[in-house]
Coordinates of C-alpha atoms in Angstrom, one line a residue:
X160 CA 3.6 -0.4 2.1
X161 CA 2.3 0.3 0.7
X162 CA -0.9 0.3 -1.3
X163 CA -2.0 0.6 -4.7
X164 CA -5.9 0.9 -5.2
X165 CA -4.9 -2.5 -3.4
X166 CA -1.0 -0.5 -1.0
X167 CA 0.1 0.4 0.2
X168 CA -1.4 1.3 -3.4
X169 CA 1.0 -0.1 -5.2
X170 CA 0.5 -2.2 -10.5
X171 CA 3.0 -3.4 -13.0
X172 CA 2.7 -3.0 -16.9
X173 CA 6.2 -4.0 -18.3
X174 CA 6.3 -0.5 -19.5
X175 CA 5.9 1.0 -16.9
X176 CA 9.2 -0.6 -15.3
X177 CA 11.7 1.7 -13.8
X178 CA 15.1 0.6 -12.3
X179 CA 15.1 3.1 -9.3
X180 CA 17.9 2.1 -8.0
X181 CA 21.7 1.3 -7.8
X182 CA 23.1 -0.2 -10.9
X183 CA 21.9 1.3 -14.1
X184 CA 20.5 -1.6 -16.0
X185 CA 17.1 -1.9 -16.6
X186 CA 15.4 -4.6 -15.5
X187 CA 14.3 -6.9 -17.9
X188 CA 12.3 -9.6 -15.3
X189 CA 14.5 -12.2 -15.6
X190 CA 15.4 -13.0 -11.8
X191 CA 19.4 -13.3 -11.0
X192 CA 19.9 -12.7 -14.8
X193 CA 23.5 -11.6 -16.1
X194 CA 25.0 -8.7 -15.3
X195 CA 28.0 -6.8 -16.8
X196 CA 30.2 -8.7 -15.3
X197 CA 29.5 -12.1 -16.2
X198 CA 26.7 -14.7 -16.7
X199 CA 24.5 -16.4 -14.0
X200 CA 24.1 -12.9 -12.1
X201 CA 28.1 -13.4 -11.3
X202 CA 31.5 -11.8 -12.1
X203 CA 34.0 -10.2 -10.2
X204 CA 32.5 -12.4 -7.0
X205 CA 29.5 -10.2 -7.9
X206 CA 25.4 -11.4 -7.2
X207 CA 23.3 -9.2 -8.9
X208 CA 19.7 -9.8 -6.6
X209 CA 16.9 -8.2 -8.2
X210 CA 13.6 -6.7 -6.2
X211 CA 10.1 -6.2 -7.9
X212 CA 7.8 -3.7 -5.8
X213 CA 4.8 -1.2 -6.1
X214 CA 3.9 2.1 -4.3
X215 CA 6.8 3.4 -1.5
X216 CA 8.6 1.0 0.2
X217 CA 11.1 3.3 1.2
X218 CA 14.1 1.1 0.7
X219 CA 15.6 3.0 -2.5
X220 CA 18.8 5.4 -2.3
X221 CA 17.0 8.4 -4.3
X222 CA 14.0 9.2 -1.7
X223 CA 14.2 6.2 0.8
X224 CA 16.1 4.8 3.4
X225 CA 19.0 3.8 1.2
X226 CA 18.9 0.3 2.7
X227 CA 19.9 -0.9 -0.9
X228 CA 23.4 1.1 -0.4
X229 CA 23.7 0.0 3.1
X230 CA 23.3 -3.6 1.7
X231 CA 25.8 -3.3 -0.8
X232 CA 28.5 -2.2 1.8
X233 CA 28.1 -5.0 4.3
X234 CA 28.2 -7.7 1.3
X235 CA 30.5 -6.6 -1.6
X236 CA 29.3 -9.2 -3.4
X237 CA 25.7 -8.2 -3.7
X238 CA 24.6 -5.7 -6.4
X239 CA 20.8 -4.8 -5.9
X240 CA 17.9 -3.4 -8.4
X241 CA 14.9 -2.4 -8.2
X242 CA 12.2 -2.1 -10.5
X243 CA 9.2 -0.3 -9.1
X244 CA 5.4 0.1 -10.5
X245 CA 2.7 2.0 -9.3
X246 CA -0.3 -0.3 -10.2
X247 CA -0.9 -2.8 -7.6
X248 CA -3.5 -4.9 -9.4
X249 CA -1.2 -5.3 -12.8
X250 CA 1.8 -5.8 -10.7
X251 CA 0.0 -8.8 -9.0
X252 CA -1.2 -9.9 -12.4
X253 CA 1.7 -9.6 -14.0
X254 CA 3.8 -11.6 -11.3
X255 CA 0.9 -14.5 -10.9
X256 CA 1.7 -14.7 -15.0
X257 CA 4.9 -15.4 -14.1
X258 CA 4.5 -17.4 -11.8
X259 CA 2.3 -19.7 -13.6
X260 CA 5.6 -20.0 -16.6
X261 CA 8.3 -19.5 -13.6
X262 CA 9.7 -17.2 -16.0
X263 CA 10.4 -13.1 -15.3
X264 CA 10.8 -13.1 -11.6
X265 CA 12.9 -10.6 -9.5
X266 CA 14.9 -12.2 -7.0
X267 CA 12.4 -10.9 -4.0
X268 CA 8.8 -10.1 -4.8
X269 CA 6.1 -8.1 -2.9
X270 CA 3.4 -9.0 -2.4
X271 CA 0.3 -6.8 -1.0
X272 CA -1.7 -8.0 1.9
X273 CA -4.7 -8.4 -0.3
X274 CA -3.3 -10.7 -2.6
X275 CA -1.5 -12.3 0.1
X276 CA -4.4 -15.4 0.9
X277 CA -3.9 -16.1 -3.1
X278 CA 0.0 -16.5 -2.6
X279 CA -0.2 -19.1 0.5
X280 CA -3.3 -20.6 -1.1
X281 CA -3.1 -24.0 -2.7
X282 CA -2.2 -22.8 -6.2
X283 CA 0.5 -20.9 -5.4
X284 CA 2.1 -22.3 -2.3
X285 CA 5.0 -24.3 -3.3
X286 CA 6.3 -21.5 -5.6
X287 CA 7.8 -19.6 -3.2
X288 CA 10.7 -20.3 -0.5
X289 CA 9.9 -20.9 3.1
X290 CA 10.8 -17.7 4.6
X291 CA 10.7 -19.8 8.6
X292 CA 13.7 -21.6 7.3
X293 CA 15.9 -19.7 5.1
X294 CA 17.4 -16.6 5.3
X295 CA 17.7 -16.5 8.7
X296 CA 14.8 -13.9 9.6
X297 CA 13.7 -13.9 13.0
X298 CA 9.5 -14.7 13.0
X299 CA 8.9 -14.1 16.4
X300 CA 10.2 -10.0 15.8
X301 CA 7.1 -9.6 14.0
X302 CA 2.8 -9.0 14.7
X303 CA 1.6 -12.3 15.1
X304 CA -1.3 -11.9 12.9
X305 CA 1.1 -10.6 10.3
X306 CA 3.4 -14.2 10.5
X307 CA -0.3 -16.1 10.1
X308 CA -1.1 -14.0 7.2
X309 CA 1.9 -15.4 5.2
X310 CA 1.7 -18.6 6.4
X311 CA 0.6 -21.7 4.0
X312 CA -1.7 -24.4 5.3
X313 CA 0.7 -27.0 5.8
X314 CA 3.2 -24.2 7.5
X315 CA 6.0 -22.8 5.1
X316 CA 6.1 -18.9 5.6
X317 CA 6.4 -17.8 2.4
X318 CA 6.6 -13.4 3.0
X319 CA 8.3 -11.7 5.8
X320 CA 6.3 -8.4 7.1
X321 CA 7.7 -5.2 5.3
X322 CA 4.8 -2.9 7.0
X323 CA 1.3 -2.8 7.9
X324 CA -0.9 0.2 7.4
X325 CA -2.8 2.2 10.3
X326 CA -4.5 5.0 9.0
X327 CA -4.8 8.6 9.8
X328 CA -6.2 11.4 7.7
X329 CA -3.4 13.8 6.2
X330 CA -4.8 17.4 5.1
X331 CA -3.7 20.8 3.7
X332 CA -3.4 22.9 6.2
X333 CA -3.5 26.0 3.7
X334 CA -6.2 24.9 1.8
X335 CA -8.5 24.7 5.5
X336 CA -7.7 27.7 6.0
X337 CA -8.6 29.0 3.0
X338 CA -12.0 27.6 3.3
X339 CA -12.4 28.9 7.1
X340 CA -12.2 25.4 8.7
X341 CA -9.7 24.9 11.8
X342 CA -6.2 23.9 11.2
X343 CA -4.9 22.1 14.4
X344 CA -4.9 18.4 14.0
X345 CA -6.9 17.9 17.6
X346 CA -9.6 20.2 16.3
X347 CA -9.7 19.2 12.7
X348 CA -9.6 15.2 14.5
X349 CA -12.8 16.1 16.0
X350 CA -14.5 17.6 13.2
X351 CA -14.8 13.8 11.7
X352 CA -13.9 11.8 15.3
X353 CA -16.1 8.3 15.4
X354 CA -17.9 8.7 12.5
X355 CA -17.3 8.3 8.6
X356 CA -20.7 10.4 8.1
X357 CA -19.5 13.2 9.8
X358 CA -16.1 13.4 7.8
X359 CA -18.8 13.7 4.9
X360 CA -20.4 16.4 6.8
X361 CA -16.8 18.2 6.8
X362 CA -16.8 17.9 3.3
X363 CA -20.0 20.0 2.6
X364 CA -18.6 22.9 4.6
X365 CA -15.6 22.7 3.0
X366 CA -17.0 22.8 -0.5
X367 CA -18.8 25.5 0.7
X368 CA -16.2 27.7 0.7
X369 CA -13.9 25.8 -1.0
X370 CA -10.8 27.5 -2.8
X371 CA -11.2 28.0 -6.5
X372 CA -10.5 24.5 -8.7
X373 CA -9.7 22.7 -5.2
X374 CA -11.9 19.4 -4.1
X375 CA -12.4 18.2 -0.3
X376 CA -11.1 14.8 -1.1
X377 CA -9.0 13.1 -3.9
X378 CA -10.6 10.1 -4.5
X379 CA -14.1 8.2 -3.6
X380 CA -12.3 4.8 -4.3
X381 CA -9.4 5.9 -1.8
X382 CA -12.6 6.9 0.3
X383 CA -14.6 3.3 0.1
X384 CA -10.9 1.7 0.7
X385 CA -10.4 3.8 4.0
X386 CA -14.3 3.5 5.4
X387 CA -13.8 -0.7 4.1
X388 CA -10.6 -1.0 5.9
X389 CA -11.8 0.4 9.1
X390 CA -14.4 -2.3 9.6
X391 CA -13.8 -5.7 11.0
X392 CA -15.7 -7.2 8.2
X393 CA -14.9 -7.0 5.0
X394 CA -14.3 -8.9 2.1
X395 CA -14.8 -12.4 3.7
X396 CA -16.2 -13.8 6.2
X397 CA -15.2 -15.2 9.7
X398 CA -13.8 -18.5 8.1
X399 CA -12.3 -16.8 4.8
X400 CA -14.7 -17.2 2.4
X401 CA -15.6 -14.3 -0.2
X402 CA -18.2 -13.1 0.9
X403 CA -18.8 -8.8 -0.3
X404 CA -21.9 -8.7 -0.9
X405 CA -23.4 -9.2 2.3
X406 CA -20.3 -7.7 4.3
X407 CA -21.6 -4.9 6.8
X408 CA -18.1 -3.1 5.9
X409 CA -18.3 -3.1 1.9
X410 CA -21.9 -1.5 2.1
X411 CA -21.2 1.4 4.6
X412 CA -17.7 1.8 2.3
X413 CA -19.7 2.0 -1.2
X414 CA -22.7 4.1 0.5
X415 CA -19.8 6.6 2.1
X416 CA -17.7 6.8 -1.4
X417 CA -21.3 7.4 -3.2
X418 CA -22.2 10.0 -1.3
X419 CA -19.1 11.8 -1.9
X420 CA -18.9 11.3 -5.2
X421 CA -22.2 12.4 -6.1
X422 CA -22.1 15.1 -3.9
X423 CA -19.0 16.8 -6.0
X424 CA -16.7 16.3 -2.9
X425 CA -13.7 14.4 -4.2
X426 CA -11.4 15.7 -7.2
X427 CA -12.9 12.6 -9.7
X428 CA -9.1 11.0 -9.4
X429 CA -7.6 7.7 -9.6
X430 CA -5.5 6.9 -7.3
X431 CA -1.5 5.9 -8.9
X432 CA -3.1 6.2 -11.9
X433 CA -0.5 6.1 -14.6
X434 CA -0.8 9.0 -16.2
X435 CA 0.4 10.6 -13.2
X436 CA -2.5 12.5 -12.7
X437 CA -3.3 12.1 -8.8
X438 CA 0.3 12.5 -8.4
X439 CA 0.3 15.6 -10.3
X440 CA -2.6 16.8 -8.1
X441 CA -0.8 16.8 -4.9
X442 CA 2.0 19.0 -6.1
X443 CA -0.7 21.5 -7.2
X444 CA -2.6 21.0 -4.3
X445 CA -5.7 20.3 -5.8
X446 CA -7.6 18.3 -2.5
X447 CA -7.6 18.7 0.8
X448 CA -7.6 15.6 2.3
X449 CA -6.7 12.1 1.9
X450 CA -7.0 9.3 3.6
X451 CA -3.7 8.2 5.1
X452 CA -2.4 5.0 6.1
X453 CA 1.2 5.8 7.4
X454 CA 2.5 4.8 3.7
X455 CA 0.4 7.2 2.4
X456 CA 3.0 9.8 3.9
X457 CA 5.6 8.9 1.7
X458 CA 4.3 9.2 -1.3
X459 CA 2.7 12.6 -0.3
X460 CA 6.6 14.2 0.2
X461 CA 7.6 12.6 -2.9
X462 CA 4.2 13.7 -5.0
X463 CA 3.6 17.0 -3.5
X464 CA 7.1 18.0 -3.7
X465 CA 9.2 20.6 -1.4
X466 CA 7.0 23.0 -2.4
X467 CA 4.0 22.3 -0.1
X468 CA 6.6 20.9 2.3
X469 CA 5.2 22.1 5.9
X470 CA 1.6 22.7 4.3
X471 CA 0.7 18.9 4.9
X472 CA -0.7 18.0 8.5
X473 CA -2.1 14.6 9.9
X474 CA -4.9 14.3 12.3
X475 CA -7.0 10.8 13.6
X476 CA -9.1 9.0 11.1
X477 CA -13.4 9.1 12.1
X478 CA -12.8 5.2 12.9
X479 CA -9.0 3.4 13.4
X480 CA -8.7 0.9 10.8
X481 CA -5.4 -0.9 8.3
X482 CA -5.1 -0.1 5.0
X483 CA -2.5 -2.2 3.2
X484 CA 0.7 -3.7 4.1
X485 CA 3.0 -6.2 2.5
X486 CA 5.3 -8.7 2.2
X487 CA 8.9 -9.6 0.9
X488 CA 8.7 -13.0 -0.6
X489 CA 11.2 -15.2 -2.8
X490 CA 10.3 -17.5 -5.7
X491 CA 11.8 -20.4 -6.0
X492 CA 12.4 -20.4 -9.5
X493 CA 15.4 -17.8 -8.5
X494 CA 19.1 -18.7 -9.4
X495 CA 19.9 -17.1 -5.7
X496 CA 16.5 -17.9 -3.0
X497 CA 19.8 -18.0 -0.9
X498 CA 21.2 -14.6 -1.1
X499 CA 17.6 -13.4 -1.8
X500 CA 16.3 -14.8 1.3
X501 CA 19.1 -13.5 3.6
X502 CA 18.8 -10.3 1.8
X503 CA 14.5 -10.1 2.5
X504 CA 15.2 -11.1 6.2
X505 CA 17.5 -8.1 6.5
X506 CA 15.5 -5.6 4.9
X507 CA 12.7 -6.7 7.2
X508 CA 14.2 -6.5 10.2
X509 CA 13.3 -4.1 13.1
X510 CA 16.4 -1.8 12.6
X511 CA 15.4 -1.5 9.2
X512 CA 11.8 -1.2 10.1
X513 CA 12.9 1.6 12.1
X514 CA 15.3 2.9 10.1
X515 CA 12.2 3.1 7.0
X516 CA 9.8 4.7 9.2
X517 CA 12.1 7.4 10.2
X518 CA 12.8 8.5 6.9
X519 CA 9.0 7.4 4.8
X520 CA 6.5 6.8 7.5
X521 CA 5.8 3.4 6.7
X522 CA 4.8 1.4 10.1
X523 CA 6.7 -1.3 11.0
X524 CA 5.4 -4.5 11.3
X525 CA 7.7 -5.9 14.1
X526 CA 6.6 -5.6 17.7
X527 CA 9.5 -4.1 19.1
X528 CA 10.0 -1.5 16.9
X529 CA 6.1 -0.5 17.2
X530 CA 7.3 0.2 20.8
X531 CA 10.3 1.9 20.4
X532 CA 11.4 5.0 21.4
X533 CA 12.9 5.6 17.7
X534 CA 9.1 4.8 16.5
X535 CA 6.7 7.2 19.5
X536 CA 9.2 10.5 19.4
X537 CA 9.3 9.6 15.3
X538 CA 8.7 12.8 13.1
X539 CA 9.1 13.3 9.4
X540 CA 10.7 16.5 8.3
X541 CA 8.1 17.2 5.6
X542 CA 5.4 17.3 8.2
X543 CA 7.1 19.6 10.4
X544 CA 6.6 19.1 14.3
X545 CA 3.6 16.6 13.9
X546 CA 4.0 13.4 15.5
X547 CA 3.7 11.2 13.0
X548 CA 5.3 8.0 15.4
X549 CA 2.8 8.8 18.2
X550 CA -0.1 9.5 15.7
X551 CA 0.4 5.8 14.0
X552 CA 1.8 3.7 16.2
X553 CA -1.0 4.8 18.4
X554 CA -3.7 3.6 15.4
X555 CA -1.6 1.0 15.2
X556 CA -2.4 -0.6 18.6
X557 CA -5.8 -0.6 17.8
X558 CA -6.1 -2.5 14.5
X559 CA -8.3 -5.9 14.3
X560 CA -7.4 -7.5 11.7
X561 CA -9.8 -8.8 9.4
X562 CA -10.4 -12.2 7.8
X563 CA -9.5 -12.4 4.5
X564 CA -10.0 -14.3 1.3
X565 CA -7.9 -15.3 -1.9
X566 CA -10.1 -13.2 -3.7
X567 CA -9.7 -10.0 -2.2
X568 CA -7.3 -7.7 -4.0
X569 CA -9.5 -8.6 -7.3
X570 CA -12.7 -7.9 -5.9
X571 CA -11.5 -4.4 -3.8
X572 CA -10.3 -3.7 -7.7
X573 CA -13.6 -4.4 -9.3
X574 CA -15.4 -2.0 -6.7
X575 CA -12.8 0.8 -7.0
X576 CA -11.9 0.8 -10.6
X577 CA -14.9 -0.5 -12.1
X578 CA -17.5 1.0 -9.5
X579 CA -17.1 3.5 -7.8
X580 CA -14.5 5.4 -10.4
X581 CA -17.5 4.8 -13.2
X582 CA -19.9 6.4 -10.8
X583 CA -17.6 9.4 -9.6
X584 CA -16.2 10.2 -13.2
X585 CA -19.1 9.3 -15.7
X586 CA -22.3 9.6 -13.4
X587 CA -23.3 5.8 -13.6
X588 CA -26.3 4.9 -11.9
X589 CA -25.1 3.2 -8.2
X590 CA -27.4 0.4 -8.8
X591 CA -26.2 -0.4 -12.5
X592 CA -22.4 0.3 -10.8
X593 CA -23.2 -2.3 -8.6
X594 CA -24.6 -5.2 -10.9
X595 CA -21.4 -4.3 -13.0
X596 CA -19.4 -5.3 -10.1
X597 CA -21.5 -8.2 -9.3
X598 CA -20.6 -9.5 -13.0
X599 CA -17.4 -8.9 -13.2
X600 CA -16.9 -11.0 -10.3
X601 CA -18.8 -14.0 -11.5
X602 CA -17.4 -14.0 -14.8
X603 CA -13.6 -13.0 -13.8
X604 CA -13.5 -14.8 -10.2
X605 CA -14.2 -19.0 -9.8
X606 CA -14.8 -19.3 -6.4

């Protein structure tokens, strides 16, 4: 998925909480807790298995794949919820809380890619269920860099690939038009193609003749996470280590998102903000553009809304690059890792893979299903005739992963929310923005 500010986009105030789909309890955070039926998460030879996630996964039974439903048929026993945030950065705090108290965990936890190093790391390791020996998922269906990814140093796999992120750029179609720039996805691909300064370049014309109240682009912290994750260096470097400040790929992202933002071409949003603002912004079609990983597609049908269904195209990002991704994983502390492991290998599957793509966009990260026929002729109703399989699987081939560190989901927050957003909506001084950053990492990150 999906990120957050982190994705697949995707953070987690108790407040915010929302059961979204079957059963009609809320949930509470207590992992295989009671249900009507009886205590211990049993009754009636009822399991109630309980899933915490952020952004679009796609798995629900309102918007999704109804995978939950599916579930549910094949094993009359099991009875699923999910509670789903938008806020990647307080769902990850909120689940590392509890964690630490092994107290309050769903069943099956995501976990984004960026917070991923921090799970397997030393402090976190042996809270979670080794994924390469129950449940029965099968590791070798998946990237291989996405099995090392989730894989502790003495060997327990502790997340099984949900997606991974390729990116793309999805734009209005009416509102280029409007502002007398082409509309075809090959020409609006080459407007921007091989460089991030030239998609900048785009934006001045646009704004030029820009429709009344409408920005070029939604967001300069989406912005610095799209040019970031299109470099092979980013937060750390070759052996893991934190290492931003004198990454290649954070200074081209924060000199990219800078220049937009003081240039008046992004909308001065927030990305899953929870007021609902940026969502609120693609239903009244407020940007143009925005960079897309293949999650991002999802939550544009369910933001913008039928309305704009069929005004939405996708064309190739300036540079190919992975934003996001995550992982299923099960705590230990759970009263069924059993069920709940069985249930994460299934959901992360290749059918399902496939079955998720077709229906939210979200890439698969099994190598198979990459290849399949299901995934290259792959199209999305809400985008019309684009093809969305061959636009993303084809980005998808040409990812690099990059190293990462423990650290960096908190520092790509620090950046974004603290940095770029301060510069963008209250015209901080770059400079001071970035000695802010550089603070809030020493005082809030011991490395």
């Amino acid at each position: 998925m999906r990120t957050s500010s982190s994705r697949r986009g995707r953070r987690a105030a108790i407040a915010a909480i929302a059961v979204v789909v079957t059963g009609t309890t809320l949930l509470t955070g207590c992992g295989g807790g009671e249900d009507d039926a009886g205590k211990d998460g049993r009754g009636a030879g009822k399991v109630t298995l309980r899933i915490g996630t952020f952004g679009s996964f796609g798995y629900d039974d309102r918007t999704g794949a109804k995978l939950y439903a599916e579930y549910e048929r094949l094993h009359p026993n099991i009875k699923i919820e999910e509670s789903n945030v938008s806020d990647g950065q307080k769902y990850w705090d909120t689940l590392k809380l509890r964690l630490s108290q092994n107290s309050g965990l769903a069943d099956i936890q995501a976990v984004e890619v960026g917070y991923i190093a921090e799970a397997t790391g030393t402090a976190m390791a042996n809270k979670w269920v080794d994924l390469g020996k129950e449940g029965g998922a099968d590791l070798g269906a998946f990237l291989d860099w996405k099995v090392k990814q989730a894989t502790t140093a003495d060997g327990k796999v502790i997340g099984l690939g949900t997606d991974i992120g390729p990116m793309a750029i999805c734009y209005n179609k009416d509102l280029f038009a409007k502002a007398k720039l082409p509309t075809s996805r090959e020409e609006v691909g080459r407007l921007w193609a091989g460089d991030w300064s030239k998609f900048i370049a785009t934006g001045e014309k646009y704004k030029a003749a820009a429709p009344a109240g409408t920005a070029f682009h939604d967001s300069a912290s989406g912005l610095f996470n799209a040019v970031v994750s299109s470099d092979p260096v980013q937060y750390a470097n070759a052996s893991g280590e934190l290492d931003w400040e004198n990454s290649p790929g954070v200074k081209k992202a924060w000199e990219t998102a800078v220049k937009a933002a003081q240039g008046g071409l992004t909308a001065k949003l927030r990305q899953f903000d929870e007021k609902g603002t940026w969502n609120a912004a693609f239903k009244n079609s407020k940007f143009a553009t925005v960079a897309c990983p293949s999650w991002m597609t999802g939550i544009i049908k369910d933001q913008a809304g039928p309305a704009n269904q069929g005004k939405w195209d996708i064309a190739a990002p300036p540079v190919a690059g992975n934003w996001g991704g995550a992982f299923l994983a099960v705590p230990k502390s759970g009263k069924h890792t059993k069920e709940a492991a069985e249930l994460a290998a299934w959901l992360t599957a290749p059918e399902q893979h496939a079955k998720v793509f077709a229906v939210n966009g979200n890439i698969p990260s099994s190598k198979d299903t990459l290849t399949s026929v299901a995934v290259q002729e792959a199209k999305l109703p809400y985008f019309g005739d684009t093809p969305v399989g061959k636009i993303f699987s084809s980005a998808a081939a040409r990812i690099t992963p990059a190293s990462i560190s423990r650290w960096d989901g908190q520092v790509k927050t620090f950046l974004t929310d603290n940095g770029i957003l301060d510069i963008e909506q209250r015209g901080t001084d770059p400079a001071k923005a970035w000695e802010n950053v550089k603070k809030l990492v020493d005082d809030k990150i011991d490395q």
